[in-house]
């Protein structure tokens, strides 16, 4: 396949490009500047500009665009940035995919779609929850509508917390836990839907290459855990105690709504569609994923 990736410079996009090339696929990268390498194509989402010929021979598009959700408070201005950085590129790519007859669009989303689901198990058939992240993910997924209307197979990948040896969440948590500063967040009962980077990339490739996957697909490990369980497991993985507690009120005072939705809300999301489509996880347990990430 020839796969065009938007957002290829991040943790997931970089690893996906390597995996696809290793498997014999041709990878092109959309960059928000003038193209400088043979595998680059320039684009500017705000002006809906994409280099001529960027879609020549392209079989599939992967869209991983989106400004980081943290750090910092979610002011009204920041929320607009987070929304625009996801919805605007998706609209541009969905229109281009429809225009050029591309067969597959794998588009980013997140388990934040389900809001604060408590201990209820949620899968791809569950409704959207409440809160900013749920609204963000709903708008993000809806922006793919032009591609769906044109007959493209669209997969909205609702990603959980990606665990990696380099980059992402673990770059924040690993140093704290190695200093024995790991802490349970709030009451610790909120569920964390995690996935290893290996399985995140493997699942994206599976979505690209399996025609029976379409619509929302949870990219999470098969066994989500509570924050208390996650804290204990990460402490064991780095051979340090994790006895501390970060009160929810303190987190909300520091980061406001961002802390509430990112740290205190939880989703017990399971990958029913991935498993139905025959994906085999490399890391089925949190302990296995943390061993690979620490």
mmCIF file of C-alpha atoms in Angstrom, residues 94 97-99 101-105 144-154 214:
data_model
loop_
_atom_site.group_PDB
_atom_site.id
_atom_site.type_symbol
_atom_site.label_atom_id
_atom_site.label_comp_id
_atom_site.label_asym_id
_atom_site.label_seq_id
_atom_site.Cartn_x
_atom_site.Cartn_y
_atom_site.Cartn_z
ATOM 1 C CA UNK A 94 -11.848 13.948 4.460
ATOM 2 C CA UNK A 97 -9.952 11.625 0.382
ATOM 3 C CA UNK A 98 -13.446 11.909 -1.107
ATOM 4 C CA UNK A 99 -12.192 13.913 -4.089
ATOM 5 C CA UNK A 101 -11.256 8.273 -4.235
ATOM 6 C CA UNK A 102 -8.905 7.026 -1.517
ATOM 7 C CA UNK A 103 -10.148 3.714 -0.168
ATOM 8 C CA UNK A 104 -9.291 4.013 3.532
ATOM 9 C CA UNK A 105 -9.134 6.806 6.118
ATOM 10 C CA UNK A 144 -14.834 12.501 8.565
ATOM 11 C CA UNK A 145 -18.384 12.599 7.130
ATOM 12 C CA UNK A 146 -17.376 13.656 3.563
ATOM 13 C CA UNK A 147 -15.128 10.607 3.233
ATOM 14 C CA UNK A 148 -17.813 8.258 4.526
ATOM 15 C CA UNK A 149 -20.371 9.776 2.144
ATOM 16 C CA UNK A 150 -17.982 9.156 -0.763
ATOM 17 C CA UNK A 151 -17.743 5.450 0.081
ATOM 18 C CA UNK A 152 -14.352 5.490 1.800
ATOM 19 C CA UNK A 153 -13.893 2.981 4.609
ATOM 20 C CA UNK A 154 -13.420 5.268 7.613
ATOM 21 C CA UNK A 214 -15.023 0.463 9.930
#
